[in-house]
Each structure stands twice: as C-alpha cells, then as structure tokens.
C-alpha positions as YAML, in Angstrom:
chain: A
units: angstrom
residues:
- id: 1
  name: UNK
  ca: [-18.00, -2.81, 15.68]
- id: 2
  name: UNK
  ca: [-19.15, -3.54, 12.04]
- id: 3
  name: UNK
  ca: [-20.08, 0.27, 10.03]
- id: 4
  name: UNK
  ca: [-19.48, 1.65, 6.61]
- id: 5
  name: UNK
  ca: [-15.58, 2.56, 7.13]
- id: 6
  name: UNK
  ca: [-15.14, -0.80, 8.70]
- id: 7
  name: UNK
  ca: [-17.11, -2.53, 6.16]
- id: 8
  name: UNK
  ca: [-15.40, -0.64, 3.83]
- id: 9
  name: UNK
  ca: [-11.78, -1.92, 4.75]
- id: 10
  name: UNK
  ca: [-13.32, -5.03, 4.65]
- id: 11
  name: UNK
  ca: [-13.91, -4.58, 0.98]
- id: 12
  name: UNK
  ca: [-10.47, -4.34, 0.27]
- id: 13
  name: UNK
  ca: [-9.22, -7.45, 1.99]
- id: 14
  name: UNK
  ca: [-11.60, -9.63, 0.87]
- id: 15
  name: UNK
  ca: [-10.98, -8.03, -3.13]
- id: 16
  name: UNK
  ca: [-7.72, -8.76, -2.71]
- id: 17
  name: UNK
  ca: [-8.06, -12.09, -3.58]
- id: 18
  name: UNK
  ca: [-9.77, -11.08, -6.72]
- id: 19
  name: UNK
  ca: [-7.59, -8.68, -8.05]
- id: 20
  name: UNK
  ca: [-4.86, -11.73, -7.57]
- id: 21
  name: UNK
  ca: [-6.80, -14.17, -9.67]
- id: 22
  name: UNK
  ca: [-7.19, -11.45, -11.98]
- id: 23
  name: UNK
  ca: [-3.40, -10.51, -12.59]
- id: 24
  name: UNK
  ca: [-2.56, -13.84, -12.37]
- id: 25
  name: UNK
  ca: [-4.81, -15.38, -14.60]
- id: 26
  name: UNK
  ca: [-4.41, -15.03, -18.90]
- id: 27
  name: UNK
  ca: [-7.33, -13.39, -20.22]
- id: 28
  name: UNK
  ca: [-8.67, -10.49, -22.49]
- id: 29
  name: UNK
  ca: [-8.46, -7.13, -20.67]
- id: 30
  name: UNK
  ca: [-6.83, -8.41, -17.53]
- id: 31
  name: UNK
  ca: [-5.06, -5.29, -17.24]
- id: 32
  name: UNK
  ca: [-7.92, -3.35, -17.66]
- id: 33
  name: UNK
  ca: [-9.84, -5.78, -14.95]
- id: 34
  name: UNK
  ca: [-6.83, -5.70, -12.69]
- id: 35
  name: UNK
  ca: [-6.05, -2.03, -12.84]
- id: 36
  name: UNK
  ca: [-9.92, -1.00, -12.49]
- id: 37
  name: UNK
  ca: [-10.08, -3.95, -9.00]
- id: 38
  name: UNK
  ca: [-6.98, -2.75, -7.80]
- id: 39
  name: UNK
  ca: [-8.12, 1.80, -7.92]
- id: 40
  name: UNK
  ca: [-11.81, 0.59, -6.50]
- id: 41
  name: UNK
  ca: [-9.71, -1.29, -3.03]
- id: 42
  name: UNK
  ca: [-6.68, 1.67, -2.44]
- id: 43
  name: UNK
  ca: [-10.05, 4.37, -3.01]
- id: 44
  name: UNK
  ca: [-11.21, 2.29, -0.73]
- id: 45
  name: UNK
  ca: [-8.06, 3.15, 1.75]
- id: 46
  name: UNK
  ca: [-9.15, 6.65, 1.26]
- id: 47
  name: UNK
  ca: [-12.82, 6.49, 1.53]
- id: 48
  name: UNK
  ca: [-12.79, 4.88, 4.81]
- id: 49
  name: UNK
  ca: [-10.89, 6.95, 6.74]
- id: 50
  name: UNK
  ca: [-12.72, 9.26, 5.31]
- id: 51
  name: UNK
  ca: [-15.76, 8.31, 6.47]
- id: 52
  name: UNK
  ca: [-14.72, 7.40, 9.95]
- id: 53
  name: UNK
  ca: [-13.59, 10.09, 11.01]
- id: 54
  name: UNK
  ca: [-16.30, 12.91, 9.19]
- id: 55
  name: UNK
  ca: [-19.52, 10.09, 10.70]
- id: 56
  name: UNK
  ca: [-17.32, 9.56, 14.17]
- id: 57
  name: UNK
  ca: [-17.20, 6.40, 13.49]
- id: 58
  name: UNK
  ca: [-13.55, 5.76, 14.06]
- id: 59
  name: UNK
  ca: [-13.20, 2.02, 16.22]
- id: 60
  name: UNK
  ca: [-10.16, -0.17, 17.18]
- id: 61
  name: UNK
  ca: [-11.58, -2.67, 14.61]
- id: 62
  name: UNK
  ca: [-10.99, -0.21, 11.69]
- id: 63
  name: UNK
  ca: [-7.16, 0.95, 13.40]
- id: 64
  name: UNK
  ca: [-6.20, -2.58, 13.75]
- id: 65
  name: UNK
  ca: [-8.36, -3.58, 10.00]
- id: 66
  name: UNK
  ca: [-6.91, -0.89, 7.95]
- id: 67
  name: UNK
  ca: [-2.87, -0.89, 7.73]
- id: 68
  name: UNK
  ca: [-3.50, -4.79, 7.59]
- id: 69
  name: UNK
  ca: [-5.64, -4.06, 4.73]
- id: 70
  name: UNK
  ca: [-3.48, -1.77, 2.93]
- id: 71
  name: UNK
  ca: [-0.29, -4.36, 3.72]
- id: 72
  name: UNK
  ca: [-2.27, -7.11, 1.76]
- id: 73
  name: UNK
  ca: [-3.36, -5.19, -1.29]
- id: 74
  name: UNK
  ca: [0.30, -3.65, -1.89]
- id: 75
  name: UNK
  ca: [1.57, -6.67, -0.94]
- id: 76
  name: UNK
  ca: [-0.80, -8.79, -3.19]
- id: 77
  name: UNK
  ca: [0.02, -6.29, -6.26]
- id: 78
  name: UNK
  ca: [3.74, -6.16, -5.90]
- id: 79
  name: UNK
  ca: [3.95, -9.85, -5.65]
- id: 80
  name: UNK
  ca: [1.80, -10.67, -8.21]
- id: 81
  name: UNK
  ca: [3.59, -8.47, -10.57]
- id: 82
  name: UNK
  ca: [6.71, -10.08, -9.53]
- id: 83
  name: UNK
  ca: [5.15, -13.53, -10.55]
- id: 84
  name: UNK
  ca: [4.12, -11.30, -14.12]
- id: 85
  name: UNK
  ca: [7.68, -10.41, -14.28]
- id: 86
  name: UNK
  ca: [6.84, -7.01, -14.29]
- id: 87
  name: UNK
  ca: [8.39, -5.91, -11.42]
- id: 88
  name: UNK
  ca: [11.94, -7.25, -10.06]
- id: 89
  name: UNK
  ca: [11.24, -9.17, -6.40]
- id: 90
  name: UNK
  ca: [14.16, -7.35, -5.45]
- id: 91
  name: UNK
  ca: [12.64, -3.98, -5.13]
- id: 92
  name: UNK
  ca: [9.20, -5.31, -3.93]
- id: 93
  name: UNK
  ca: [11.49, -7.03, -0.98]
- id: 94
  name: UNK
  ca: [12.41, -3.75, 0.12]
- id: 95
  name: UNK
  ca: [8.75, -2.57, -0.15]
- id: 96
  name: UNK
  ca: [7.19, -5.56, 1.19]
- id: 97
  name: UNK
  ca: [10.54, -6.12, 4.00]
- id: 98
  name: UNK
  ca: [9.22, -2.16, 5.12]
- id: 99
  name: UNK
  ca: [5.75, -2.37, 5.59]
- id: 100
  name: UNK
  ca: [6.70, -5.26, 7.75]
- id: 101
  name: UNK
  ca: [9.39, -3.57, 9.99]
- id: 102
  name: UNK
  ca: [6.98, -0.85, 10.72]
- id: 103
  name: UNK
  ca: [4.60, -3.04, 11.61]
- id: 104
  name: UNK
  ca: [6.78, -4.96, 13.73]
- id: 105
  name: UNK
  ca: [7.69, -1.31, 15.32]
- id: 106
  name: UNK
  ca: [4.28, 0.06, 15.91]
- id: 107
  name: UNK
  ca: [3.59, -3.22, 17.80]
- id: 108
  name: UNK
  ca: [6.21, -3.30, 20.13]
- id: 109
  name: UNK
  ca: [5.79, 0.57, 20.19]
- id: 110
  name: UNK
  ca: [1.77, -0.65, 20.81]
- id: 111
  name: UNK
  ca: [2.85, -2.66, 24.13]
- id: 112
  name: UNK
  ca: [4.76, -0.24, 25.96]
- id: 113
  name: UNK
  ca: [1.66, 2.23, 24.89]
- id: 114
  name: UNK
  ca: [3.30, 4.63, 22.60]
- id: 115
  name: UNK
  ca: [1.34, 5.12, 19.33]
- id: 116
  name: UNK
  ca: [3.38, 6.16, 16.34]
- id: 117
  name: UNK
  ca: [0.99, 8.58, 14.51]
- id: 118
  name: UNK
  ca: [0.98, 7.85, 10.43]
- id: 119
  name: UNK
  ca: [4.03, 9.98, 8.84]
- id: 120
  name: UNK
  ca: [3.52, 12.45, 5.74]
- id: 121
  name: UNK
  ca: [6.41, 10.10, 4.26]
- id: 122
  name: UNK
  ca: [4.79, 6.63, 4.25]
- id: 123
  name: UNK
  ca: [1.64, 8.44, 2.98]
- id: 124
  name: UNK
  ca: [3.29, 9.92, 0.43]
- id: 125
  name: UNK
  ca: [4.79, 6.46, -0.45]
- id: 126
  name: UNK
  ca: [0.71, 4.62, -0.69]
- id: 127
  name: UNK
  ca: [-0.12, 7.35, -3.48]
- id: 128
  name: UNK
  ca: [3.00, 6.61, -4.84]
- id: 129
  name: UNK
  ca: [2.20, 2.86, -4.78]
- id: 130
  name: UNK
  ca: [-1.06, 3.42, -6.31]
- id: 131
  name: UNK
  ca: [0.48, 5.05, -9.10]
- id: 132
  name: UNK
  ca: [3.52, 2.72, -9.52]
- id: 133
  name: UNK
  ca: [1.02, -0.97, -9.35]
- id: 134
  name: UNK
  ca: [-1.34, 1.01, -11.85]
- id: 135
  name: UNK
  ca: [1.23, 1.95, -14.40]
- id: 136
  name: UNK
  ca: [3.28, -1.59, -14.12]
- id: 137
  name: UNK
  ca: [-0.38, -3.16, -14.65]
- id: 138
  name: UNK
  ca: [-1.58, -0.87, -17.85]
- id: 139
  name: UNK
  ca: [2.53, -1.44, -18.71]
- id: 140
  name: UNK
  ca: [1.53, -5.22, -19.59]
- id: 141
  name: UNK
  ca: [-1.07, -4.59, -22.00]
- id: 142
  name: UNK
  ca: [-0.55, -4.80, -25.35]
- id: 143
  name: UNK
  ca: [-2.08, -1.93, -26.52]
- id: 144
  name: UNK
  ca: [-2.70, -3.56, -30.36]
- id: 145
  name: UNK
  ca: [-0.46, -1.08, -33.11]
- id: 146
  name: UNK
  ca: [-0.09, 1.30, -30.88]
- id: 147
  name: UNK
  ca: [2.80, -1.36, -28.85]
- id: 148
  name: UNK
  ca: [5.28, 2.33, -28.63]
- id: 149
  name: UNK
  ca: [2.59, 3.57, -25.85]
- id: 150
  name: UNK
  ca: [2.36, 0.49, -23.56]
- id: 151
  name: UNK
  ca: [6.25, 0.79, -23.56]
- id: 152
  name: UNK
  ca: [6.27, 4.16, -22.64]
- id: 153
  name: UNK
  ca: [3.73, 3.50, -19.52]
- id: 154
  name: UNK
  ca: [5.87, 0.34, -18.49]
- id: 155
  name: UNK
  ca: [9.01, 3.08, -18.50]
- id: 156
  name: UNK
  ca: [6.83, 5.21, -16.24]
- id: 157
  name: UNK
  ca: [5.37, 2.17, -13.90]
- id: 158
  name: UNK
  ca: [9.46, 1.54, -13.73]
- id: 159
  name: UNK
  ca: [10.39, 4.58, -12.56]
- id: 160
  name: UNK
  ca: [7.60, 5.11, -10.24]
- id: 161
  name: UNK
  ca: [8.28, 1.70, -8.83]
- id: 162
  name: UNK
  ca: [11.99, 3.41, -8.40]
- id: 163
  name: UNK
  ca: [10.02, 6.67, -6.65]
- id: 164
  name: UNK
  ca: [8.31, 3.90, -3.74]
- id: 165
  name: UNK
  ca: [11.38, 2.34, -3.03]
- id: 166
  name: UNK
  ca: [12.80, 6.01, -2.19]
- id: 167
  name: UNK
  ca: [9.85, 6.45, 0.34]
- id: 168
  name: UNK
  ca: [10.06, 3.60, 1.51]
- id: 169
  name: UNK
  ca: [12.60, 3.85, 2.91]
- id: 170
  name: UNK
  ca: [12.63, 7.20, 3.75]
- id: 171
  name: UNK
  ca: [9.44, 6.39, 5.84]
- id: 172
  name: UNK
  ca: [10.79, 3.89, 7.75]
- id: 173
  name: UNK
  ca: [13.40, 5.82, 8.85]
- id: 174
  name: UNK
  ca: [10.96, 8.59, 9.91]
- id: 175
  name: UNK
  ca: [9.12, 6.02, 11.59]
- id: 176
  name: UNK
  ca: [12.14, 4.05, 13.02]
- id: 177
  name: UNK
  ca: [13.42, 7.29, 14.25]
- id: 178
  name: UNK
  ca: [10.15, 9.56, 15.89]
- id: 179
  name: UNK
  ca: [10.16, 5.39, 17.96]
- id: 180
  name: UNK
  ca: [13.27, 6.09, 19.03]
- id: 181
  name: UNK
  ca: [13.04, 9.71, 19.95]
- id: 182
  name: UNK
  ca: [9.67, 8.46, 21.90]
- id: 183
  name: UNK
  ca: [11.92, 5.79, 23.71]
- id: 184
  name: UNK
  ca: [14.01, 7.59, 24.70]
- id: 185
  name: UNK
  ca: [12.48, 10.19, 26.23]
- id: 186
  name: UNK
  ca: [10.19, 7.41, 28.35]
- id: 187
  name: UNK
  ca: [12.97, 5.60, 29.64]
- id: 188
  name: UNK
  ca: [14.79, 8.85, 31.11]
- id: 189
  name: UNK
  ca: [11.66, 9.72, 32.60]
...
C-alpha cells in the first residue's frame, strides 16, 4: 500500500543517488547542496514515521522499507565521505557493519516470530549520524577567508563521528542482549 508515509520513505530512497552524485562531484557550493539534500532526506525519516502513526497508516511495506531507506541514506553518505577523504574507513566499517549485523539479527528474529523493538540507543545513534554527517560535509567547505571555521567544523565532525561509533557499538550490544533474552526465554518454554 503506497500512502503518504510510504511515499516519503520512497522519496528518501530516491534521494540517495542524488546525494552521492552531489558529494562526489566537484562544483561550487556542493557542500551546501549536499547538506540540504541530506537533511531533507533525514527529515523524511522523522516525518514518515510520525505521519504513519498519527494517520493510522502504519503498513508492512513501511515497516520493511523504512529501515532499508535509513541504512541506504546513512551508508551512502558515509561511504561518500570516505571516498572524499573526510571520514576514516575503519570507523565507517564499524558503523555500517553494525547496521548489517542488527538487520541480520532482526531477520533471524522475524523468522522465529520475534519482534525486537527499536532501541533508544538506536535512535540516539541515528540522531548522532545526522549530526556527524552534516558536520563532516560542511567541514569540507572552503569557507573562503574564514578557513579556520571550516577546520573547527571538521574537528566537530570528527568528534561527532566518534560519538556515532560508540553509540553504534552500544546499540548493537543492546539489540543482541534483547534478542538473546527473548530467544532464551522462548527456548525454555
């Protein structure tokens, strides 16, 4: 069922290649365009869930597509930042590896008819990813004569990326602990 919330999720998916082209193409103002496209796409993540709940339009399609759209957006942004030399590959591997691990865990749980709800750590992680990616894209802006501002933004982006890595590890551990508790309880029954 394609409704407004699902349409917003699809829009986020379609914005991913646009973001990648912007981030990997050299042109004047690419940083501003990249941040604008990224933030609009990230806002659709909040908006689609809010509208689905408020309008009673939560669908199985939306439950499937929303996390995929999130992972595509964040992974594409981080990989583009690695390609541009703005983010260390090892940190991005941890972040994206966490996404695949949790997605795999949730898939295994689903085959056992176990639902693992979203973790508060996962929500913090997503918020920190938006902040880190935005700062890292802006940190690449030359800022003309105020180059020192760009350096400070880049430094803030680096620290924000560390926060993302820590939250990625914590949220993954939280998901795995929840899964193991639920799975152990089911086996004992």
